[in-house]
Amino acid sequence: MKFKNILILICSVCLCSGCDDYLDLVPEDDILTIPKIFETRSGAEQWMIDANMMFSSLTIDRRGNPAFVGADEYTANAFARTNYVFTPFYIADGLQTALSPLGDIWAYNGVYYYIRLCNTFLEHIGDVYNLRAGELENWSAEIKALKAFYYFELMKRYGPFVLVPKNIDIYAPIEEQRQLRSPMDSCVQAITNLLDEAIPYLTPLREKDASRREFFSKEGAMGLKARVLLYAASPLFNGGISPYKDMKNKSGVDLFSKEDKEKWRIAAEYADEVIDYLEARGYKLISGTNSESTPLLNTMRDLELSLWAPNFQNSTEAIMIVSGASDLYQYVLPRLGTKSTDPHYSGVLYGVLGTNIRMINKFYTANGLPISEDKTWVHGDGYGMAQERDVMYTNVIPLGTDVLALHLDREPRFYATIAAPGLYWQRGSGSYNRLLVDSRRGQLFGLTEDRIDPRIRQNITGYYVKKGTRSDFRTQEYFTEINKFKQGATVYMRLAELYLIAAEAWNEYEGPNGAHRDQIFNRLNAVRERAGLPTVQVSWGEYGINPNKFNEQVGLRDIIHREKTIEFMFEGHRFWDVRRWGTAIAEGWNDKPLAWVVLGETWQEFFNNGQGPVVVWDDAYFNPARDYLFPIKSEEAMISGIVQNPGW
């Protein structure tokens, strides 16, 4: 493995805005050394900021992060891939390579560089003479949690990785620098050990000083550990799925142990522990909005607010908030016009990221069931036109008007997450900003061109994504308003995730009829209740074609997986969840994305004359013998002598 030498390590500060801070630390001569940096509190603090830099890019950056556009949630044209650098789309296209891996964080200047920074900090922080009371323990804990996060990012991508408990001297013999990949269980143990050491000394989120918010809080580290334990219990990492079961490192040691069911129990018990800790301190799912004109709109507003914690405040649900703001809204929100005099036009919004029919079909009906399992669903395949007359859908669906039946009688999360053609989208306060999503060619949300053109920005599906945007800011002023409002805070982990972690882990450990049955359904139903849905028992028991499904482990697994997909759609979970479950083929990741005929000028043409959706992007490929884990860059594997992942 390649490590930067000490000079480059120190001079790395020139890559960040804080380089002058380091230079100011050495008044007596021109030589800057690590011991001198760690003489003072300000030097150590700047080192922490540098070590934290990749954390921000791995959590906030949406364009380069495969978790956001590397799965099947978003659909976009070639222009988005090249001009807006959404390169992880190529992973879903099947174009990952070992020569130059997409989403690579292993190689030179990747995560291992930042792990080295963490190790250096932990080695020298005790030398700082002017730390304040408690800072030695607190700062060390923040860096240990950060190192655990970096380790986990390696685990998610590559599986077993190389542990670096302490830095290797750069002048050590090459044989010493060529470290082996550690077994999966050892990797997980190293991550959880770091978090266990850190958590007692971390500050709760609500008590953190504003200057320390970019570093780990107690809640954030506890949430991270819960997620790590869930992944460790999942099929990809717990025993390994084919082709990883028989992997060995260069010394012949098995990298995956036999499947161990107890890992699910450990994950479940810890998730319960974290939930109890959080709830005792006032954490709860955001709900109770009553300012909107209908119950449905109030529920939609609750769901929208669950992703916001402006200035790290006003959220009872966010348990990890990252310092910084994503610019993904620029690529999700529509431009709405061609010139600045158009009433809803914004020149910094591009609208190139749409979604597809697979995601539309993931959402439940109003009864809280998949369309195929709801015996009361009357719309068949949903590809015909129908009308809504129930006033509960006022200002969401045009009443008494022909709309696509697929968009009717759906759960509130559908209407809160998807801006569907023919429905309303609130793009600011008041009725003037309640816009009909008319995606037909030549209309407000539609193409102006007469052909699909890879050289220009276009929405090629007709669907837009609301998730992660604000309905109370006008499209025209969105850029200005959102940058004033969110003040550099992005919600990275929510309490709802802990509920679903506990439900999944207990079901996998003992099924739905074990000692923790109530906990499974209480956690699962809490998420559904906030989403305006009946309980699992009521949905399947009263409206389902298989009323006993939730009483069977396999059936409940399917319910929990789907709940996770819906609740966290477009939040960066599905890319990793499908991999850890080992379900990519069943999820249709070899099937090309479908949507509507965006060149159609009438609704009949747009919806393909009732014949169903059409292919809107020609590439989709997942090789289960290769693609569940990332490749290590081939040059890196050759130089370091590391074992490459199968298939690459």
XYZ file of C-alpha atoms in Angstrom:
648
model
C 0.000 0.000 0.000
C 1.285 3.487 -0.804
C 1.697 6.038 1.966
C 2.652 9.660 1.488
C 5.945 10.616 3.080
C 6.137 12.938 6.058
C 6.855 16.034 3.983
C 3.790 15.531 1.805
C 1.735 14.667 4.864
C 2.602 17.953 6.521
C 2.307 19.966 3.333
C -1.145 18.551 2.747
C -2.380 21.603 4.613
C -1.743 23.540 1.425
C -4.699 21.685 -0.049
C -7.061 23.214 2.469
C -7.970 26.689 3.575
C -6.121 26.328 6.852
C -2.548 26.236 5.527
C -1.693 29.660 6.934
C -2.682 28.435 10.396
C 0.116 25.899 10.274
C 2.660 28.392 9.016
C 1.768 30.722 11.861
C 2.729 28.033 14.352
C 6.482 28.234 13.664
C 7.804 31.699 14.428
C 11.323 30.685 15.453
C 12.507 28.960 12.257
C 11.376 27.726 8.890
C 11.157 24.006 9.657
C 7.710 22.583 10.325
C 7.598 19.170 11.950
C 4.832 17.041 13.379
C 6.094 17.518 16.967
C 5.974 21.276 16.485
C 2.450 21.138 15.088
C 1.363 19.223 18.173
C 2.970 21.646 20.582
C -0.105 23.849 20.528
C -3.839 23.469 20.738
C -4.369 25.408 17.498
C -2.012 23.099 15.620
C -3.793 19.984 16.859
C -7.192 21.474 16.035
C -6.135 22.280 12.479
C -4.868 18.710 12.105
C -8.326 17.470 13.130
C -9.938 19.677 10.494
C -7.655 18.213 7.832
C -8.315 14.644 8.985
C -12.045 15.352 8.746
C -11.968 16.587 5.155
C -12.778 13.263 3.524
C -15.630 12.687 5.977
C -17.369 15.681 4.464
C -16.868 14.484 0.898
C -18.157 10.984 1.733
C -21.326 12.288 3.369
C -22.241 15.536 1.596
C -20.935 15.075 -1.939
C -23.824 13.633 -3.948
C -22.339 13.738 -7.445
C -19.247 11.652 -6.752
C -20.791 9.403 -4.120
C -22.058 6.086 -5.551
C -24.589 5.791 -2.708
C -26.711 8.503 -4.303
C -26.585 7.931 -8.048
C -24.932 4.521 -8.342
C -28.058 2.448 -7.718
C -31.372 2.523 -9.605
C -33.181 5.395 -7.884
C -32.240 8.255 -10.170
C -32.320 8.136 -13.958
C -30.502 10.665 -16.125
C -29.114 11.206 -19.604
C -25.510 11.280 -20.836
C -25.266 15.031 -20.294
C -25.669 14.599 -16.536
C -22.988 11.909 -16.477
C -20.399 13.970 -18.313
C -21.123 17.691 -17.961
C -22.289 17.497 -14.335
C -19.836 14.734 -13.405
C -22.375 12.250 -12.032
C -19.874 9.486 -12.758
C -21.324 6.892 -10.303
C -24.170 6.424 -12.795
C -21.652 4.350 -14.734
C -21.643 1.793 -11.892
C -25.347 1.119 -12.446
C -24.598 1.006 -16.179
C -22.169 -1.876 -15.540
C -19.054 0.105 -16.440
C -17.047 -0.324 -13.238
C -13.413 -1.279 -13.914
C -10.391 -2.377 -11.931
C -8.042 -0.203 -13.984
C -9.665 3.019 -12.816
C -12.407 2.176 -10.314
C -15.378 4.458 -9.926
C -15.923 5.602 -6.352
C -12.406 4.460 -5.441
C -11.331 5.428 -1.915
C -8.619 2.803 -1.376
C -5.832 4.023 -3.583
C -3.270 6.825 -3.293
C -4.644 9.901 -1.482
C -7.761 7.958 -0.488
C -9.140 6.911 2.877
C -5.866 5.374 4.046
C -4.211 8.761 3.830
C -6.829 10.173 6.201
C -6.528 7.151 8.487
C -2.838 7.986 8.687
C -3.762 11.507 9.739
C -6.026 10.061 12.438
C -3.254 7.781 13.711
C -0.769 10.641 13.807
C -3.219 12.733 15.800
C -3.837 9.971 18.348
C -0.092 9.410 18.701
C 0.741 13.074 19.356
C -2.326 14.705 20.929
C -0.952 13.982 24.390
C 2.007 16.280 23.637
C -0.120 19.441 23.337
C 0.705 21.630 26.312
C -2.297 23.989 26.313
C -5.328 21.725 25.907
C -8.295 22.705 28.033
C -9.826 20.419 30.606
C -11.485 17.407 28.980
C -10.229 18.142 25.454
C -7.645 15.362 25.398
C -10.339 12.737 25.926
C -12.999 14.492 23.821
C -10.814 15.265 20.825
C -9.268 11.801 20.889
C -12.779 10.336 20.929
C -13.832 12.448 17.942
C -10.855 11.193 15.939
C -11.411 7.572 16.976
C -15.011 7.810 15.762
C -13.762 9.397 12.548
C -11.274 6.582 12.002
C -14.071 4.063 12.614
C -16.152 5.850 9.974
C -13.290 5.631 7.462
C -12.839 1.945 8.212
C -16.564 1.371 7.668
C -16.454 3.149 4.309
C -13.741 0.693 3.263
C -15.800 -2.233 4.532
C -18.924 -1.212 2.610
C -17.013 -1.012 -0.658
C -14.354 -3.690 -0.441
C -15.377 -6.076 2.329
C -12.279 -7.171 4.290
C -9.668 -4.416 4.316
C -6.217 -3.669 5.721
C -6.245 -2.596 9.353
C -3.847 0.164 10.343
C -3.753 0.255 14.148
C -0.725 2.524 13.955
C 1.237 4.103 11.142
C 4.005 2.168 9.457
C 7.295 4.025 9.126
C 7.659 5.197 5.557
C 11.241 3.949 5.552
C 10.275 0.459 6.688
C 11.163 -2.422 4.351
C 8.658 -2.998 1.570
C 7.762 -6.371 3.082
C 6.587 -4.609 6.240
C 4.566 -2.083 4.269
C 2.810 -4.826 2.309
C 0.078 -5.528 4.829
C -2.543 -8.254 4.434
C -6.291 -7.817 4.281
C -7.744 -8.718 7.674
C -10.652 -11.157 8.134
C -14.112 -9.611 8.087
C -14.721 -10.280 11.774
C -11.458 -8.546 12.697
C -12.402 -5.529 10.603
C -15.788 -5.226 12.329
C -14.189 -5.680 15.742
C -11.684 -2.905 15.029
C -14.493 -0.529 14.036
C -16.660 -1.270 17.057
C -13.665 -1.117 19.423
C -12.873 2.396 18.225
C -16.482 3.452 18.696
C -16.683 1.838 22.126
C -13.577 3.757 23.169
C -14.972 6.995 21.761
C -18.636 7.041 22.794
C -18.177 7.609 26.572
C -16.129 10.759 25.907
C -18.154 12.277 23.071
C -20.423 15.256 23.611
C -24.160 14.904 22.893
C -25.182 16.699 19.718
C -27.329 19.316 21.418
C -24.501 20.220 23.804
C -21.755 20.586 21.213
C -20.225 23.987 20.749
C -20.856 25.458 17.289
C -17.147 25.209 16.470
C -17.186 21.438 17.109
C -20.282 20.480 15.165
C -18.349 19.112 12.225
C -16.924 16.388 14.472
C -18.695 13.304 15.803
C -21.314 13.608 18.527
C -22.262 10.848 20.979
C -25.536 10.175 19.108
C -23.755 10.086 15.761
C -21.185 7.544 16.948
C -23.881 5.377 18.542
C -25.916 5.487 15.338
C -22.840 4.591 13.311
C -22.146 1.589 15.527
C -25.739 0.401 15.114
C -25.377 0.621 11.352
C -22.009 -1.188 11.421
C -23.458 -4.063 13.464
C -26.407 -4.385 11.094
C -24.093 -4.587 8.080
C -21.857 -7.068 9.902
C -24.873 -9.360 10.444
C -26.098 -9.078 6.836
C -25.507 -11.834 4.273
C -22.760 -10.079 2.274
C -20.550 -9.675 5.349
C -21.817 -12.468 7.601
C -20.337 -15.575 6.056
C -20.239 -13.984 2.631
C -22.396 -14.686 -0.384
C -21.083 -16.314 -3.527
C -18.391 -15.658 -4.783
C -16.848 -14.393 -1.524
C -17.350 -17.358 0.805
C -13.970 -18.927 0.052
C -11.835 -15.774 -0.152
C -8.448 -15.958 1.565
C -5.693 -13.423 2.029
C -2.141 -13.997 0.790
C -1.252 -15.984 3.905
C -4.164 -18.388 3.337
C -6.381 -17.047 6.136
C -10.136 -17.111 5.435
C -11.458 -13.589 4.996
C -15.084 -14.556 5.688
C -16.065 -16.757 8.618
C -19.071 -19.052 8.702
C -22.464 -17.384 8.979
C -23.230 -16.517 12.598
C -26.858 -15.870 13.515
C -25.809 -14.299 16.826
C -24.597 -11.244 14.953
C -28.236 -10.347 14.340
C -28.938 -10.501 18.069
C -25.977 -8.253 18.824
C -27.181 -5.732 16.226
C -30.744 -5.843 17.529
C -29.835 -5.415 21.179
C -27.543 -2.498 20.457
C -30.143 -0.778 18.269
C -32.634 -1.082 21.128
C -30.061 0.382 23.487
C -29.473 3.371 21.227
C -33.206 3.929 20.714
C -33.785 3.902 24.477
C -30.955 6.403 24.950
C -32.311 8.716 22.263
C -35.956 8.549 23.274
C -35.055 9.253 26.892
C -33.489 12.497 25.661
C -36.483 13.658 23.690
C -35.727 12.220 20.253
C -38.792 11.214 18.261
C -39.988 11.054 14.671
C -41.064 14.433 13.351
C -44.843 14.564 13.205
C -47.799 16.680 14.229
C -47.819 19.388 11.550
C -51.264 21.025 11.580
C -50.691 24.134 9.497
C -51.740 22.647 6.164
C -55.271 22.477 4.777
C -55.718 18.675 4.798
C -54.420 15.713 6.848
C -52.576 14.405 3.785
C -50.731 17.702 3.303
C -49.828 17.748 7.010
C -48.352 14.256 6.737
C -46.438 15.234 3.612
C -45.014 18.210 5.482
C -43.926 15.983 8.391
C -42.087 13.750 5.948
C -40.441 16.720 4.265
C -39.247 18.182 7.576
C -37.685 14.896 8.685
C -34.685 15.664 6.462
C -34.010 19.160 7.748
C -32.059 20.471 10.736
C -31.229 24.097 9.880
C -28.180 25.318 11.771
C -28.107 21.920 13.547
C -31.359 22.732 15.330
C -35.129 22.223 15.236
C -35.018 18.474 14.621
C -36.099 15.778 17.056
C -35.244 13.094 14.496
C -31.744 13.879 13.190
C -29.136 11.946 15.168
C -26.179 12.692 12.893
C -25.925 16.068 11.201
C -23.001 16.798 8.909
C -21.450 20.212 8.603
C -21.901 21.364 5.014
C -24.627 21.394 2.414
C -25.350 19.291 -0.653
C -25.979 20.964 -3.993
C -28.033 18.051 -5.326
C -31.169 20.204 -5.405
C -29.695 22.064 -8.370
C -29.878 18.905 -10.465
C -33.229 17.705 -9.109
C -35.334 20.859 -9.275
C -36.658 21.948 -12.687
C -35.600 25.140 -14.428
C -39.185 25.975 -15.518
C -38.661 28.280 -18.438
C -35.961 29.486 -20.758
C -35.327 33.069 -19.649
C -35.123 35.067 -16.435
C -38.429 36.833 -17.113
C -40.323 33.531 -16.858
C -42.126 33.597 -13.487
C -40.653 30.334 -12.100
C -37.278 30.355 -13.880
C -33.965 29.862 -12.084
C -30.771 29.692 -14.079
C -28.969 27.591 -11.455
C -31.515 24.753 -11.497
C -31.026 22.024 -14.084
C -33.659 19.307 -13.536
C -31.563 16.516 -15.055
C -32.189 13.894 -12.367
C -35.490 12.091 -12.685
C -36.678 8.751 -11.429
C -38.255 5.711 -13.016
C -41.195 3.320 -12.874
C -39.375 0.817 -10.666
C -39.187 3.427 -7.914
C -42.773 4.560 -8.533
C -43.951 0.985 -8.067
C -42.002 0.581 -4.817
C -44.396 2.879 -2.968
C -47.400 1.406 -1.230
C -51.046 1.980 -1.935
C -53.042 4.143 0.477
C -53.706 0.918 2.420
C -49.986 0.474 3.078
C -49.453 -2.461 0.706
C -47.607 -3.118 -2.549
C -49.998 -2.684 -5.471
C -49.707 -6.375 -6.322
C -50.742 -7.373 -2.789
C -53.660 -4.975 -2.211
C -56.925 -6.772 -2.908
C -58.793 -3.449 -3.016
C -56.653 -1.955 -5.817
C -58.954 -1.363 -8.793
C -56.593 0.177 -11.338
C -54.999 -2.955 -12.802
C -51.491 -2.208 -14.061
C -52.151 1.489 -13.463
C -51.309 2.488 -17.021
C -54.777 3.754 -17.894
C -56.365 7.073 -16.937
C -58.746 7.611 -14.036
C -60.103 10.421 -11.874
C -59.817 11.263 -8.200
C -62.813 12.808 -6.427
C -61.961 12.369 -2.747
C -61.350 15.808 -1.191
C -58.573 14.369 0.980
C -56.378 14.699 -2.126
C -57.171 18.392 -2.615
C -54.099 20.343 -3.803
C -52.234 17.067 -4.369
C -54.193 15.555 -7.276
C -56.425 17.583 -9.632
C -59.900 16.398 -8.662
C -62.300 15.286 -11.360
C -59.536 15.274 -13.965
C -58.050 12.396 -15.921
C -54.658 11.427 -14.451
C -52.564 8.284 -14.686
C -54.196 5.650 -12.475
C -50.774 4.583 -11.194
C -50.599 7.933 -9.389
C -53.915 7.490 -7.562
C -54.625 5.919 -4.170
C -50.976 5.877 -3.163
C -49.398 6.366 0.243
C -48.378 9.860 1.501
C -44.663 9.125 1.005
C -45.297 8.792 -2.710
C -46.790 12.266 -2.904
C -44.137 13.695 -0.563
C -41.239 12.154 -2.495
C -42.223 12.143 -6.171
C -43.362 14.988 -8.406
C -45.421 12.858 -10.759
C -46.713 14.003 -14.158
C -50.268 15.282 -13.898
C -50.142 15.978 -10.139
C -49.475 19.172 -8.185
C -46.124 20.260 -6.786
C -46.023 23.062 -4.233
C -43.112 25.258 -5.269
C -43.508 28.066 -2.731
C -46.277 29.424 -0.550
C -49.751 30.144 -1.904
C -51.867 28.787 -4.727
C -49.858 30.699 -7.336
C -46.921 28.395 -6.624
C -48.973 25.197 -6.685
C -47.782 23.995 -10.068
C -49.155 21.181 -12.195
C -46.293 18.876 -13.167
C -46.942 18.984 -16.880
C -44.038 17.023 -18.348
C -45.360 16.901 -21.893
C -43.120 18.364 -24.562
C -43.496 22.124 -24.766
C -45.173 22.426 -21.345
C -43.823 23.947 -18.124
C -41.978 20.840 -16.867
C -41.399 19.288 -20.279
C -38.747 19.324 -22.956
C -38.505 22.211 -25.372
C -36.578 20.086 -27.882
C -38.145 17.733 -30.413
C -35.753 14.864 -29.671
C -33.782 13.249 -26.882
C -30.392 14.945 -27.065
C -27.401 13.729 -25.002
C -25.655 17.074 -25.504
C -28.077 19.128 -23.429
C -29.756 18.944 -20.038
C -33.038 17.067 -20.176
C -35.281 15.131 -17.814
C -35.767 11.881 -19.732
C -38.411 10.258 -17.480
C -41.072 12.905 -16.841
C -40.771 12.340 -13.069
C -39.047 14.785 -10.736
C -37.857 14.118 -7.180
C -39.098 16.180 -4.243
C -37.047 14.369 -1.582
C -34.549 16.657 0.100
C -36.080 19.870 -1.241
C -38.283 22.497 0.396
C -41.835 23.132 -0.742
C -41.960 26.550 0.932
C -39.280 28.194 -1.236
C -40.217 29.420 -4.693
C -38.312 27.847 -7.549
C -37.185 31.228 -8.810
C -35.583 32.191 -5.471
C -34.675 28.670 -4.325
C -30.904 29.051 -4.634
C -30.835 32.192 -2.506
C -33.393 31.035 0.047
C -31.982 27.581 0.637
C -28.464 28.858 1.161
C -29.703 31.340 3.748
C -31.866 28.745 5.433
C -29.896 25.547 5.939
C -26.697 27.237 7.127
C -24.394 24.368 6.272
C -26.165 21.441 7.924
C -27.108 18.144 6.251
C -29.021 15.359 7.999
C -27.029 12.150 7.541
C -28.795 9.763 9.937
C -32.342 9.750 11.307
C -34.055 8.022 14.207
C -36.291 6.190 11.720
C -33.235 4.248 10.581
C -32.629 2.950 14.109
C -36.233 1.740 14.288
C -35.845 -0.220 11.066
C -32.424 -1.561 12.086
C -33.981 -3.005 15.245
C -36.957 -4.455 13.357
C -34.775 -6.065 10.695
C -32.250 -7.507 13.131
C -34.824 -9.018 15.499
C -36.747 -10.552 12.603
C -33.587 -12.110 11.204
C -32.600 -13.436 14.618
C -35.861 -15.015 15.748
C -38.613 -14.220 13.242
C -41.892 -12.414 13.908
C -43.148 -14.820 16.553
C -40.252 -14.750 18.990
C -39.768 -12.999 22.294
C -39.261 -9.614 20.620
C -42.341 -9.653 18.411
C -43.750 -6.501 19.992
C -40.483 -4.640 19.484
C -40.376 -5.585 15.810
C -43.866 -4.341 15.084
C -43.696 -1.324 17.381
C -40.570 -0.078 15.596
C -41.918 -0.847 12.147
C -45.338 0.635 12.830
C -43.869 3.816 14.289
C -42.324 4.593 10.896
C -45.555 3.683 9.110
C -47.730 5.727 11.468
C -45.693 8.860 10.837
C -46.095 8.139 7.116
C -49.893 8.089 7.479
C -50.271 4.323 7.041
C -52.106 1.594 8.960
C -50.063 -0.855 10.994
C -48.497 -3.832 9.261
C -51.083 -6.072 10.921
C -54.018 -4.002 9.691
C -52.649 -3.492 6.174
C -51.937 -7.134 5.452
C -54.623 -8.565 7.714
C -57.521 -6.523 6.316
C -56.463 -5.528 2.789
C -53.766 -8.000 1.754
C -54.131 -10.977 -0.543
C -51.762 -12.803 1.833
C -53.097 -11.807 5.266
C -50.586 -13.960 7.141
C -47.463 -12.653 5.414
C -46.236 -10.618 8.372
C -46.337 -13.708 10.617
C -43.682 -15.479 8.544
C -39.998 -14.585 8.737
C -39.462 -14.489 4.967
C -42.632 -12.475 4.440
C -41.753 -9.997 7.169
C -38.229 -9.703 5.741
C -39.764 -8.610 2.443
C -41.965 -6.086 4.267
C -39.033 -4.619 6.219
C -36.784 -4.407 3.147
C -39.496 -2.568 1.243
C -40.178 -0.247 4.174
C -36.487 0.651 4.273
C -36.446 1.268 0.529
C -39.461 3.582 0.645
C -38.596 5.507 3.796
C -35.014 6.196 2.719
C -35.397 6.445 -1.037
C -32.906 8.980 -2.473
C -31.072 9.260 0.870
C -28.094 7.071 -0.033
C -29.156 3.763 1.543
C -30.400 1.580 -1.317
C -27.013 1.270 -3.047
C -25.571 -0.371 0.084
C -28.707 -2.161 1.323
C -29.222 -4.174 -1.861
C -25.576 -5.190 -1.742
C -25.573 -6.267 1.893
C -28.819 -8.203 1.312
C -27.417 -9.834 -1.833
C -30.626 -9.129 -3.758
C -29.456 -7.137 -6.793
C -30.802 -9.561 -9.380
C -34.175 -9.921 -7.658
C -34.341 -6.125 -7.470
C -33.998 -5.926 -11.244
C -30.596 -4.295 -11.469
C -30.086 -5.911 -14.866
C -33.299 -4.377 -16.180
C -33.193 -1.108 -18.081
C -35.008 1.825 -16.443
C -38.522 2.543 -17.696
C -40.582 5.734 -17.738
C -42.720 7.716 -20.156
C -42.533 9.175 -23.643
C -41.261 12.648 -22.765
C -41.548 13.756 -26.407
C -45.323 13.236 -26.278
C -47.356 16.426 -26.705
C -50.644 14.995 -25.406
C -51.195 13.018 -22.232
C -52.196 10.051 -24.358
C -48.893 10.192 -26.238
C -46.924 10.911 -23.075
C -48.324 7.843 -21.304
C -47.699 5.694 -24.382
C -51.346 5.231 -25.308
C -51.947 3.028 -22.277
C -49.357 0.472 -23.427
C -47.105 0.930 -20.419
C -43.746 2.610 -19.856
C -40.840 2.563 -22.283
C -37.085 2.142 -21.913
C -35.537 5.556 -21.278
C -31.890 4.533 -20.775
C -30.186 1.656 -22.563
C -27.639 0.605 -19.947
C -28.148 -1.424 -16.772
C -25.911 -4.282 -15.741
C -25.006 -6.054 -12.509
C -22.777 -9.129 -12.425
C -23.427 -11.019 -9.157
C -20.108 -12.846 -9.540
C -18.279 -9.526 -9.383
C -20.250 -6.425 -8.489
C -21.290 -6.817 -4.857
C -17.852 -5.546 -3.825
C -15.738 -2.877 -5.488
C -12.447 -3.698 -7.181
C -9.198 -2.573 -5.647
C -7.386 -0.616 -8.321
C -5.342 -3.157 -10.270
C -2.129 -1.121 -10.035
C -2.590 -0.819 -6.274
C -3.236 -4.556 -5.912
C -0.134 -5.359 -7.947
C 2.192 -2.997 -6.066
C 0.916 -3.821 -2.587
C 0.472 -7.546 -3.221
C -3.048 -7.313 -1.850
C -5.663 -9.953 -2.720
C -8.077 -8.623 -5.349
C -11.816 -9.082 -4.971
C -13.301 -11.919 -7.087
C -14.240 -11.155 -10.667
C -11.850 -8.261 -11.113
